[in-house]
Coordinates of C-alpha atoms and ligand atoms in Angstrom, one line a residue:
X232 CA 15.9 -60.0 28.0
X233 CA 19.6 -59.8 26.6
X234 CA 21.9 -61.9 28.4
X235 CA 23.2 -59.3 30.3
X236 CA 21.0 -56.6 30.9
X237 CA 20.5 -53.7 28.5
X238 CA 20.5 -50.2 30.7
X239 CA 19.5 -47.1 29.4
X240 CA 20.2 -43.9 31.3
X241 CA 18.8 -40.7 31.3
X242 CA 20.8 -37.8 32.0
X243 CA 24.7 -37.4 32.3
X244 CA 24.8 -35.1 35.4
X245 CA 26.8 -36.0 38.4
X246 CA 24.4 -39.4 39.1
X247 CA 24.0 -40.3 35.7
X248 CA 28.0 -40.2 35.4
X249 CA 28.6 -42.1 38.6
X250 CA 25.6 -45.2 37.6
X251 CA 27.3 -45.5 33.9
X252 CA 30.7 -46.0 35.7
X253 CA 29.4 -48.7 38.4
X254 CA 27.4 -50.6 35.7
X255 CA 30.2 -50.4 32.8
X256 CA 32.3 -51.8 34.9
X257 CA 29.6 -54.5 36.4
X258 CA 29.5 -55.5 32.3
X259 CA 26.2 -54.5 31.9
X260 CA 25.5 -52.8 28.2
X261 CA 25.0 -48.9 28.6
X262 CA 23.7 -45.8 26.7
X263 CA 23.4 -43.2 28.2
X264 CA 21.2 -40.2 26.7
X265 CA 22.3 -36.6 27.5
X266 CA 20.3 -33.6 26.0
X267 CA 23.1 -31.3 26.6
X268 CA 26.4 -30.8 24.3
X269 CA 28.6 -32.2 27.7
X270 CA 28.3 -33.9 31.0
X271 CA 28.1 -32.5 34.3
X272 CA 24.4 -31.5 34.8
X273 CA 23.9 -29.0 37.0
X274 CA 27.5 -27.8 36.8
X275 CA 27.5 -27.2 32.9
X276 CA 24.2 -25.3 33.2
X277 CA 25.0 -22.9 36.3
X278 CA 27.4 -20.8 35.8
X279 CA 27.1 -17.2 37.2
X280 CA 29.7 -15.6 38.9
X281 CA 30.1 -16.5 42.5
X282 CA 29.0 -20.1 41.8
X283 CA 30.9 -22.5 44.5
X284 CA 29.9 -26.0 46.2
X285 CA 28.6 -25.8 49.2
X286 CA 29.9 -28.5 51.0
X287 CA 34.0 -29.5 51.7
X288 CA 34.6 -30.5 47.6
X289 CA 36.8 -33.4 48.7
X290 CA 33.3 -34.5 49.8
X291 CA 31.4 -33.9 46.6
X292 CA 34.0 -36.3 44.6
X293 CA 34.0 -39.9 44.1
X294 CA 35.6 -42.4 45.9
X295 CA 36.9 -43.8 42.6
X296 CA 38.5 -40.6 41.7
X297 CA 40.0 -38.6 44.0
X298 CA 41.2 -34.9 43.3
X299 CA 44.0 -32.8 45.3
X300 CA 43.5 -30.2 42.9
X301 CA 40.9 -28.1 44.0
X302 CA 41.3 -24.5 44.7
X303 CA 39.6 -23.9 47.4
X304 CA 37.5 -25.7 50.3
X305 CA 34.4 -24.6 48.6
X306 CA 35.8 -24.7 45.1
X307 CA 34.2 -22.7 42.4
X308 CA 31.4 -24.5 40.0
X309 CA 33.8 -24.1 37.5
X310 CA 36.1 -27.2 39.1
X311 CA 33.1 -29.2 39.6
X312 CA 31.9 -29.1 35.7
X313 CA 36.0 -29.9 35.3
X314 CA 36.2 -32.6 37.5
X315 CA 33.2 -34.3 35.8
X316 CA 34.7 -34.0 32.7
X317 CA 37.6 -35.5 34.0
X318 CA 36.1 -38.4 35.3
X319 CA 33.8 -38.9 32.2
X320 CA 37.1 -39.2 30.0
X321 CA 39.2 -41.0 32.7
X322 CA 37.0 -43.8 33.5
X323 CA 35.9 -44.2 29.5
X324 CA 32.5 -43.0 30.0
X325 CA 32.4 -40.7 26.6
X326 CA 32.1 -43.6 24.1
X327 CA 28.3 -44.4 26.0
X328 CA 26.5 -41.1 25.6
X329 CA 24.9 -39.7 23.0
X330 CA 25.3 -36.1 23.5
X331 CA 22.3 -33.8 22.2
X332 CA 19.5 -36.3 22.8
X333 CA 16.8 -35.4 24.7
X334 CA 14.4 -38.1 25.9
X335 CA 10.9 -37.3 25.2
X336 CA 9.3 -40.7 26.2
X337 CA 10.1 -43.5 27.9
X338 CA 7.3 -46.9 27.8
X339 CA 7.3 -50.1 29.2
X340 CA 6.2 -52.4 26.5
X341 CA 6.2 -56.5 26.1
X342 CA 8.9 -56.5 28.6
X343 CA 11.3 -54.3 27.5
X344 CA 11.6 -50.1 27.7
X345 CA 11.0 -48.2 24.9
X346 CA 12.8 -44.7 25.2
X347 CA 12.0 -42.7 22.3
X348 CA 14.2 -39.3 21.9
X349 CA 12.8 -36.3 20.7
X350 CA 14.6 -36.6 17.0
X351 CA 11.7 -39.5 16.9
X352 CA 14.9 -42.8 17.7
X353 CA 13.4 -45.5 19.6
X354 CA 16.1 -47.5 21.6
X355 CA 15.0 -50.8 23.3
X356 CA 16.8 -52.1 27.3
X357 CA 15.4 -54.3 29.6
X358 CA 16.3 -51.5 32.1
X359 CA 15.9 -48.1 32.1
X360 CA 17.8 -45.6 34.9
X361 CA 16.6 -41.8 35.3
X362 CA 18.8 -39.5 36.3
X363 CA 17.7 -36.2 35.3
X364 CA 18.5 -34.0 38.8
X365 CA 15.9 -32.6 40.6
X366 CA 16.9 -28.4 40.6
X367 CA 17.3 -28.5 36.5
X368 CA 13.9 -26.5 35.2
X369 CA 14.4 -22.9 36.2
X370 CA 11.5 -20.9 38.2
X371 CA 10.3 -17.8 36.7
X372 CA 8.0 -16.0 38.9
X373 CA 5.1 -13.9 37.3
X374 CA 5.2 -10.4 38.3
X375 CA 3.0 -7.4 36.9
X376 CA 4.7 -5.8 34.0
X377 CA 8.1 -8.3 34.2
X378 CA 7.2 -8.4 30.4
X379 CA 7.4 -4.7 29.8
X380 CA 11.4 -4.4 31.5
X381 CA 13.8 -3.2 28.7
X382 CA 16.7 -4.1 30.2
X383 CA 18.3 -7.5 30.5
X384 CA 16.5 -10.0 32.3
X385 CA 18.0 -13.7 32.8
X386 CA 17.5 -16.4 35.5
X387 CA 20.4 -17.5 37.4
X388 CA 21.0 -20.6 35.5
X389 CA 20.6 -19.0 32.1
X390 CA 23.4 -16.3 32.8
X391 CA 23.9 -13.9 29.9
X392 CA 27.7 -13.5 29.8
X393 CA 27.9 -11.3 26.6
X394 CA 26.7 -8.8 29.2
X395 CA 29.1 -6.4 30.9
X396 CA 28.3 -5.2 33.7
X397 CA 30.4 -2.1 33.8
X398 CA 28.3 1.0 34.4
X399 CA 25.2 -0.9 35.3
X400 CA 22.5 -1.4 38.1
X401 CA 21.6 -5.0 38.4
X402 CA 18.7 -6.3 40.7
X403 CA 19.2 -9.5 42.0
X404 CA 15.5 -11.1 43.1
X405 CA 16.1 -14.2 45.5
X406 CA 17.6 -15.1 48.3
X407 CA 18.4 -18.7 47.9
X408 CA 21.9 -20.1 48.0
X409 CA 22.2 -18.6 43.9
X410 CA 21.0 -15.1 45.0
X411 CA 23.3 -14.9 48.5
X412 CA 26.2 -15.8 45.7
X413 CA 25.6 -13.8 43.5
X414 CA 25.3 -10.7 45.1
X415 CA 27.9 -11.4 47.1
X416 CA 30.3 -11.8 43.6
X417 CA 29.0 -9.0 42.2
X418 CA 29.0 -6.5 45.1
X419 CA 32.9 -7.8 46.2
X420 CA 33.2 -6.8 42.2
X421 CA 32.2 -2.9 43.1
X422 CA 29.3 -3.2 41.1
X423 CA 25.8 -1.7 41.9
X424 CA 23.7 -3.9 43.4
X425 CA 20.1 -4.2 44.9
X426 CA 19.4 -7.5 46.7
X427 CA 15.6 -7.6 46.7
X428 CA 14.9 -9.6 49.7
X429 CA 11.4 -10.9 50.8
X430 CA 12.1 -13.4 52.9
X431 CA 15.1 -12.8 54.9
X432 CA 17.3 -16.5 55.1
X433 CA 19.3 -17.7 57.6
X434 CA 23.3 -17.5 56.1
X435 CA 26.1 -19.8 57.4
X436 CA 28.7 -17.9 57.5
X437 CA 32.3 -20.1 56.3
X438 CA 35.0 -18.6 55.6
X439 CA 36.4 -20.8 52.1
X440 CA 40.6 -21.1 52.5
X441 CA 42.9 -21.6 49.0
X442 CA 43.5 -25.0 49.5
X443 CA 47.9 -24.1 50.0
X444 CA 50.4 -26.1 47.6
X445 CA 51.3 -28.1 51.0
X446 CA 48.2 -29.1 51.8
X447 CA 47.5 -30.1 47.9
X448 CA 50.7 -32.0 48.4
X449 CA 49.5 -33.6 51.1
X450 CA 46.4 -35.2 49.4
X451 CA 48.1 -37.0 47.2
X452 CA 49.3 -38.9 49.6
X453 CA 46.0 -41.3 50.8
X454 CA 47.3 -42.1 54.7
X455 CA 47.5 -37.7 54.9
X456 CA 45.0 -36.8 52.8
X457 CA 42.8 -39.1 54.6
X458 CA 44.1 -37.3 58.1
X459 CA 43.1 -33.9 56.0
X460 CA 39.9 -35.4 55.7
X461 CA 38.9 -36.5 59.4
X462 CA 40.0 -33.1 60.0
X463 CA 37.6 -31.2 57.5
X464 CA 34.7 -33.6 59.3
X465 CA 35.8 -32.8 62.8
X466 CA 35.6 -29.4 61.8
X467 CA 32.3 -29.4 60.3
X468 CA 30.8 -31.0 63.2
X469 CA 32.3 -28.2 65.2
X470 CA 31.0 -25.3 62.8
X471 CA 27.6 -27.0 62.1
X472 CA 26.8 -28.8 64.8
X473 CA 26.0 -32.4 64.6
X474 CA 23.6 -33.6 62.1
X475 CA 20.7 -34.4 64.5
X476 CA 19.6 -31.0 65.2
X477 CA 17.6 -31.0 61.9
X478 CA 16.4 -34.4 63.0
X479 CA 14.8 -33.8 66.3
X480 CA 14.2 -31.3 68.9
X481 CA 16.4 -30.6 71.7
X482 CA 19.7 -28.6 72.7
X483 CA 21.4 -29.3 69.8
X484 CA 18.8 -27.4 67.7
X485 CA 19.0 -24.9 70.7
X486 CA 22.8 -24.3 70.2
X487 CA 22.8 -24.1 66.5
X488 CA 19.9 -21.4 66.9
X489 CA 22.1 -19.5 69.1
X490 CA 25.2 -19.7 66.6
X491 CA 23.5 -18.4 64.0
X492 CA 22.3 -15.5 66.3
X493 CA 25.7 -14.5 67.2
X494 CA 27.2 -14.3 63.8
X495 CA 24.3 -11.7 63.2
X496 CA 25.0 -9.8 66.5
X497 CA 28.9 -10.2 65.2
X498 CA 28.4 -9.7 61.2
X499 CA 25.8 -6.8 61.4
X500 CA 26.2 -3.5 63.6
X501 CA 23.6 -2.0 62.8
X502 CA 20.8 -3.5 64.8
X503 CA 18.0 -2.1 62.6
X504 CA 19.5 -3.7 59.4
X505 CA 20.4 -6.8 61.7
X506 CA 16.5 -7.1 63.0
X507 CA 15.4 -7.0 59.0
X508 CA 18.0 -9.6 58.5
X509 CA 16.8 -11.8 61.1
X510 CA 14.5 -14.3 60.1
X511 CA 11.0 -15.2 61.2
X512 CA 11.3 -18.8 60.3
X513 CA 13.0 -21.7 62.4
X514 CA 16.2 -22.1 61.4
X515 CA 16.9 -25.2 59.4
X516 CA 13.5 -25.4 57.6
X517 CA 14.9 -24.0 54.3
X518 CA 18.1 -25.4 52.6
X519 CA 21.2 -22.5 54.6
X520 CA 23.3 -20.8 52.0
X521 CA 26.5 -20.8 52.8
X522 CA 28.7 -17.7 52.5
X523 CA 32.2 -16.4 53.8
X524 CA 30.6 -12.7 53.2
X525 CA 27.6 -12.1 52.4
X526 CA 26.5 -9.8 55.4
X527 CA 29.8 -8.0 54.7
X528 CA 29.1 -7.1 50.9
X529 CA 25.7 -6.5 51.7
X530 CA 27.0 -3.2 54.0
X531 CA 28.8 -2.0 51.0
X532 CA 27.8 1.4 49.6
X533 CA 27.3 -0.1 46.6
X534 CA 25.0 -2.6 48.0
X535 CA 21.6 -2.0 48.8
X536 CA 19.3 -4.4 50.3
X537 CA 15.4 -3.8 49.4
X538 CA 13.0 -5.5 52.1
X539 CA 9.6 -7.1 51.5
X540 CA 7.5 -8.1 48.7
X541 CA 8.1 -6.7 45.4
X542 CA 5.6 -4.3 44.2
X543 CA 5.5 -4.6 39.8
X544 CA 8.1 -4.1 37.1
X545 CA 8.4 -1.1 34.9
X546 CA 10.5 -1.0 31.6
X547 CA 13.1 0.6 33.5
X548 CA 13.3 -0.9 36.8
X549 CA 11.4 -2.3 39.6
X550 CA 9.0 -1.1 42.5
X551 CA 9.3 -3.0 45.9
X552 CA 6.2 -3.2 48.1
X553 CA 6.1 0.4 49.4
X554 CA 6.2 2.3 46.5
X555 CA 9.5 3.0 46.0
X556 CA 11.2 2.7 42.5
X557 CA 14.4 1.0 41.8
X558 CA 16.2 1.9 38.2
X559 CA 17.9 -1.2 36.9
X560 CA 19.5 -2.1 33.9
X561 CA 19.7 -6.2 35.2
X562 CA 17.1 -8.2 36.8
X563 CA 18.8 -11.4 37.9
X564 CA 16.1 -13.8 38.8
X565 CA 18.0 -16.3 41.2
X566 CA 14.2 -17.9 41.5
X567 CA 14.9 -21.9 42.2
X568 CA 13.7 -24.4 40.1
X569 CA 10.5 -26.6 40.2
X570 CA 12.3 -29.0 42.1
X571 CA 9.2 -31.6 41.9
X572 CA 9.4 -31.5 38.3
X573 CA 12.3 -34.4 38.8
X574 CA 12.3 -36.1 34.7
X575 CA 9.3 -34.2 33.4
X576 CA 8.3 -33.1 31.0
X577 CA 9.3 -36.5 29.9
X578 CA 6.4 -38.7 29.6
X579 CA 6.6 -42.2 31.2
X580 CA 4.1 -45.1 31.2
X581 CA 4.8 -48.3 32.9
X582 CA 3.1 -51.4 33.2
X583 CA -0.8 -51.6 32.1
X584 CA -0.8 -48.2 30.8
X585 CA -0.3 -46.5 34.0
X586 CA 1.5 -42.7 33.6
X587 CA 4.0 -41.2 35.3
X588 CA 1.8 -38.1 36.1
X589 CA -1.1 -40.3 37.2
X590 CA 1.3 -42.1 39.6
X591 CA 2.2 -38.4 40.8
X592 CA -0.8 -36.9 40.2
X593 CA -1.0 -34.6 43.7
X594 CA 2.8 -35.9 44.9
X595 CA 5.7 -37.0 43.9
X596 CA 6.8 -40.0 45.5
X597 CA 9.1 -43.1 45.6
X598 CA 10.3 -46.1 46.9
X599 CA 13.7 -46.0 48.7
X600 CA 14.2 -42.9 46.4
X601 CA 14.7 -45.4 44.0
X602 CA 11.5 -47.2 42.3
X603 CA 7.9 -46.2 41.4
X604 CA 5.5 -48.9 41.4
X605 CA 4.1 -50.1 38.4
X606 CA 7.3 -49.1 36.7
X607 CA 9.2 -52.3 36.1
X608 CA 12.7 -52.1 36.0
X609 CA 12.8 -48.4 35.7
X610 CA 15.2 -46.9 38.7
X611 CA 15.6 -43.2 39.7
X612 CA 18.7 -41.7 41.0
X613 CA 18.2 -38.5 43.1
X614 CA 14.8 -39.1 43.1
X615 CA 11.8 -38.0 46.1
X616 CA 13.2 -38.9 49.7
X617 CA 17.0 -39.0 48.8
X618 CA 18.7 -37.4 51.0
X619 CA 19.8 -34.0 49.4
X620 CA 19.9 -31.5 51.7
X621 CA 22.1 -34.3 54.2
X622 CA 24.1 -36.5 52.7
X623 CA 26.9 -35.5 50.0
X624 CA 25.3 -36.7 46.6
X625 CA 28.6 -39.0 45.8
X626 CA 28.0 -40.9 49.2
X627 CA 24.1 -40.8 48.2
X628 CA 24.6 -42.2 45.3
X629 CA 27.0 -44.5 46.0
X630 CA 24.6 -45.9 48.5
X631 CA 21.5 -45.8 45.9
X632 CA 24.1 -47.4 43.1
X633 CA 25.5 -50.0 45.3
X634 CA 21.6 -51.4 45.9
X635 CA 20.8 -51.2 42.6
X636 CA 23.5 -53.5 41.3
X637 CA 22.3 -55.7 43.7
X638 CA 19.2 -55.7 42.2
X639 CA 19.8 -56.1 38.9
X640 CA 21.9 -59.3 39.6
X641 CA 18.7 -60.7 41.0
X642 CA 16.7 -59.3 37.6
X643 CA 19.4 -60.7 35.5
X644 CA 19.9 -63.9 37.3
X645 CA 16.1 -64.3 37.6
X646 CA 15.3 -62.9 34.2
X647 CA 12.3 -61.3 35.7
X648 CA 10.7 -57.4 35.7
X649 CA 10.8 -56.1 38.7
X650 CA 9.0 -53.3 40.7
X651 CA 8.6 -52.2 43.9
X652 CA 4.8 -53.0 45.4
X653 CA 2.1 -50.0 45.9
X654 CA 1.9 -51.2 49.8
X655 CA 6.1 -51.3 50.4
X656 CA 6.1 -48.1 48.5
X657 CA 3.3 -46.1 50.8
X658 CA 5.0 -48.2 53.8
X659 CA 8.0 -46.5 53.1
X660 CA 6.7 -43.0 52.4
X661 CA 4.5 -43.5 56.0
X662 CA 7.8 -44.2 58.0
X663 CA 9.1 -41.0 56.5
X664 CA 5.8 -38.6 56.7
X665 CA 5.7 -40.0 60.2
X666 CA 9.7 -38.7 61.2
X667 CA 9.2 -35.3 59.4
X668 CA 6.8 -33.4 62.2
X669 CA 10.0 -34.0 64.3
X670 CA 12.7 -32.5 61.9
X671 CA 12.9 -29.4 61.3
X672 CA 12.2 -29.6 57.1
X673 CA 8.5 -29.4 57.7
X674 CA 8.6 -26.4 60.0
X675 CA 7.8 -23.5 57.1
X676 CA 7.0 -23.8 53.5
X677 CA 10.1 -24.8 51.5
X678 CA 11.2 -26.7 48.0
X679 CA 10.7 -29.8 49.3
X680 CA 7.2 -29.1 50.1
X681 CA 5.3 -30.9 47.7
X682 CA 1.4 -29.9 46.3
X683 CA 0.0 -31.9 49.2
X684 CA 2.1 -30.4 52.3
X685 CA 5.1 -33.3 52.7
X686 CA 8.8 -32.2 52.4
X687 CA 10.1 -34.3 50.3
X688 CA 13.5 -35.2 51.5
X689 CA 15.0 -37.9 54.0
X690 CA 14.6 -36.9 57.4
X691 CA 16.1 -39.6 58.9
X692 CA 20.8 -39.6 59.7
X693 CA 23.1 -40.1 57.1
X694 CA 23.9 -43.8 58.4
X695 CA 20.4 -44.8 58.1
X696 CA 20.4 -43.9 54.6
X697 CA 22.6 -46.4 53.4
X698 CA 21.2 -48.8 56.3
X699 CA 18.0 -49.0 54.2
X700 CA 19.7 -50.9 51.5
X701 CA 21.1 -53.5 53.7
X702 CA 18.8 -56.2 53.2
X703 CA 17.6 -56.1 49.5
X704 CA 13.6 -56.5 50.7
X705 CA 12.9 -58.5 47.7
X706 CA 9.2 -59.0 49.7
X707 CA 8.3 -55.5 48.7
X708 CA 8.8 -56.1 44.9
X709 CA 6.1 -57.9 42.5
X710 CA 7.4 -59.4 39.4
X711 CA 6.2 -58.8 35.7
X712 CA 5.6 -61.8 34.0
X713 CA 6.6 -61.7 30.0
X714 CA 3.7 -61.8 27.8
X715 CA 4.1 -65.6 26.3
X716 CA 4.7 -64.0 22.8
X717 CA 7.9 -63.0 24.4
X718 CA 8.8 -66.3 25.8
X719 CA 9.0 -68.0 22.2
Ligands
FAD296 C1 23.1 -23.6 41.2 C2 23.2 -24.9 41.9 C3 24.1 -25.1 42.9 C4 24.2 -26.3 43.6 N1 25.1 -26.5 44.6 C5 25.1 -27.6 45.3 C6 26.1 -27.8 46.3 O1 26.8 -26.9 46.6 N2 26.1 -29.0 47.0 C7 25.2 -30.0 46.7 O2 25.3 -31.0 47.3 N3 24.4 -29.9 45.7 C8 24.3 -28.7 45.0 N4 23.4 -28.6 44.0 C9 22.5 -29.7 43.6 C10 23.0 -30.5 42.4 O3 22.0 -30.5 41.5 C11 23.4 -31.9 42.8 O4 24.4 -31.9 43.8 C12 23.9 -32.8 41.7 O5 24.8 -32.1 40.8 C13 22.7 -33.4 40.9 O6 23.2 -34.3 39.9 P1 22.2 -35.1 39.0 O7 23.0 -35.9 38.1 O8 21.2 -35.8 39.9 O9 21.3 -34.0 38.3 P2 21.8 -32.9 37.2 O10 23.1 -32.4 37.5 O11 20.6 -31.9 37.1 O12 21.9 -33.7 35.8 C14 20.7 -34.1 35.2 C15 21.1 -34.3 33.7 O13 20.0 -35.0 33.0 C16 19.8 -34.4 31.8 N5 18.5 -34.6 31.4 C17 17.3 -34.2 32.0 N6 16.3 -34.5 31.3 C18 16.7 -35.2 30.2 C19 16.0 -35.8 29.1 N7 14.7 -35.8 29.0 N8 16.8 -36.4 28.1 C20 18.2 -36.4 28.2 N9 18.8 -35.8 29.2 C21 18.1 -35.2 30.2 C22 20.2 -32.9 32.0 O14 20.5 -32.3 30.8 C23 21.4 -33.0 33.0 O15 22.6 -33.1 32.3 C24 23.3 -27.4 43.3 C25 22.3 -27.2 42.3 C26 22.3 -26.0 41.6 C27 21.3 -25.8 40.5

């Protein structure tokens, strides 16, 4: 080991940025590999029209940087990708990554990480950090005779934007939060739309205010902005309901059930197109897109929603589940992603040999969301059981960062590999299997549902999240001795 710690991180998305930033400023010596051309993840890659955040922006920012810029409460993707930027160049973060440098291996060998890029560089740390997102590798289904369309087909995240779509029919297959934006942008555009929808979703309906010059103003000023900010939280209890509804049974769930019934009754007229709308499954069990209009645009003329399961493509269109044919020119696949893929296909082996995909093989898992055992010194960020669908990722990963420095003071001080051990790890993932009958995550098939039936997410409060990290458990770690070679 160095005499401070070597850290090599993997991926420059929102954690990757945020983890670079704690540990430059700890001292520790980072690189950080990117395989795209700029930071920001998620937010450089998604870009189709309609993309916005999903939760008040002034809560998806960090603490160390603060923004009064943003357009609107739910500002647009674009801001995001620009505040990352911004924070990547304000808080010196460029100079560390190598931009264009995919990781294609990463191997724990006589005491150090290997991580081997897929130009064929090796790189030595005595730590290595993955942050590689978990909703990066898009999900194409396979339907009969997709191959034969001769329009232009594109998943959400790959979005074609030499394309005009002037004059054209685009179907838009999904009805995730991507899909519910994206026809909602396209439709408010006047274009012709057909929202193919199998499984109708429950839709928060929030309206999304410009964010006034006043109030923007007012931001920059911590003592008011901070008032602004008690008041966005006051007023997302009052709109969503506090955050144990998900957790656990009881009125709370019963009330939010009954909100979202009422904006149908109020959004949708029509009560046959407002019984196809309503959906079978419990509320809650599958991340809620969040919409000011969507009901709205989807009662435009030049809207048209298509119910059920799709039938088969044709070279000019698609034919739903009764027959009927649909003439498009665009298929929008706003699909998801294979959100257990996490940093595969990277390949990983850790101590003794072991693989990342035998680890996994059947379920992903983690300790903390944090370490694998068997993996010394190799820390995820994001990774199975963080707490994406409650928590803000900024407060999650200022929570998963903050624990991490603390252990690698103890690995630095001690000069010892660390890794969580098998029994903490299945201790931990035992305390969460046995909370998750209760919440409502494992009440229908979602993206957290992993090959072996577990929803892979925290289904514990927010508070508890970062209550975890309190004590540092060093109990539940084993240690990885250097070969004696080493030593000398
Ligand atoms: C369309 C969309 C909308 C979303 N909206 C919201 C929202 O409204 N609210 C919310 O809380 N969350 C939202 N999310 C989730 C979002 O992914 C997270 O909030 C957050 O941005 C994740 O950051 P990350 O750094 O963990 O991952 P990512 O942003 O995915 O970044 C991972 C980075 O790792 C890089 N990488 C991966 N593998 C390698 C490799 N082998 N070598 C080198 N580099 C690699 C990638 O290129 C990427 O830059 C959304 C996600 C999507 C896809």
């Amino acid at each position: 080991m160095s005499a401070r710690l070597r850290i090599g991180i993997i991926g420059a998305g929102m954690a990757g940025l945020y983890a670079a930033y704690r540990l430059k400023e700890s001292g520790y010596e980072v690189v950080v590999f990117e395989k795209n051309s700029d930071v920001g993840g998620t937010w450089l890659q998604n870009d189709y029209p309609g993309l916005h955040v999903d939760v008040i922006t002034r809560s998806y920012e960090f603490a160390e940087m603060r923004s009064s810029t943003w357009s609107k409460r739910y500002a647009p993707g674009v801001e995001i990708g620009a505040y990352l930027k911004s924070f990547a160049r304000r808080k010196g973060l460029y100079p560390l990554i190598r931009f264009g440098s995919e990781v294609a291996e990463a191997s724990w060998h006589d005491g150090v990480w290997q991580i081997v890029t897929t130009d064929g560089e090796t790189h030595v740390f005595d730590v290595a950090m993955v942050a590689t997102g978990f909703l990066r590798v898009p999900k194409m289904p396979r339907i009969e005779g997709m191959d034969d369309f001769r329009g232009t087909a594109f998943h959400s995240s790959r979005w074609d934007h030499s394309l005009s779509f002037t004059g054209k029919r685009v179907g838009v297959i999904g009805t995730g939060s991507s899909g519910i934006q994206i026809v909602s942008e396209l439709g408010k555009r006047g274009h012709d739309v057909v929202h193919f929808i199998r499984t109708p979703q429950w839709i928060q309906i929030k309206e999304n205010p410009s964010i006034s010059w006043l109030e923007k103003l007012l931001l920059r000023i911590p003592a008011l902005a901070k008032y602004w900010d008690t008041r966005m939280a006051r007023l997302r209890v009052k709109t969503d309901g506090p955050e144990t509804w998900r957790l656990e049974p009881g009125p709370d769930r019963d009330a939010a059930n009954q909100r979202f019934l009422d904006v149908l009754e109020q959004e949708i007229p029509d009560p046959a197109l407002r019984r196809k709308l309503t959906p079978a499954e419990p509320l809650g069990c599958k991340r809620i897109p969040k919409s000011p209009d969507y009901y709205r645009v989807l009662q435009r003329p030049n809207v048209q929603p298509v119910f059920g399961p799709l039938g088969h493509i044709e070279h000019d269109g698609v034919v739903d589940g009764t027959g009927v044919k649909h003439t498009l020119d665009v298929i929008v696949f706003a699909t998801g992603f294979d959100t257990h893929a996490y940093m595969r296909p990277m390949r990983i082996t850790g101590a003794n040999g072991v693989t990342l995909d035998e680890l996994w093989q059947g379920a992903v898992f983690s300790y903390r969301g944090v370490g694998l055992p068997q993996m010394p010194n190799l820390f995820l960020l994001n990774g199975p059981f963080a707490p994406i669908n409650s928590l803000a990722i900024p407060l999650c990963l200022r929570d998963e960062v903050g624990y991490l420095l603390r252990l690698l003071a103890v690995i630095e001080r001690d000069r010892t590999p660390i890794a969580p051990t098998r029994a903490a790890t299945d201790r931990f993932v035992d305390t969460i299997r046995e909370k998750l009958p209760q919440t409502t995550y494992s009440l229908c098939d979602n993206w957290y549902t992993d090959a072996s039936g577990t929803q892979v997410i925290w289904p514990f409060t927010r508070a508890e999240h970062g209550r975890q990290y309190d004590e540092l458990n060093l109990d539940d770690f084993e240690t990885f001795g250097l070969p004696v070679e080493a030593l000398s």
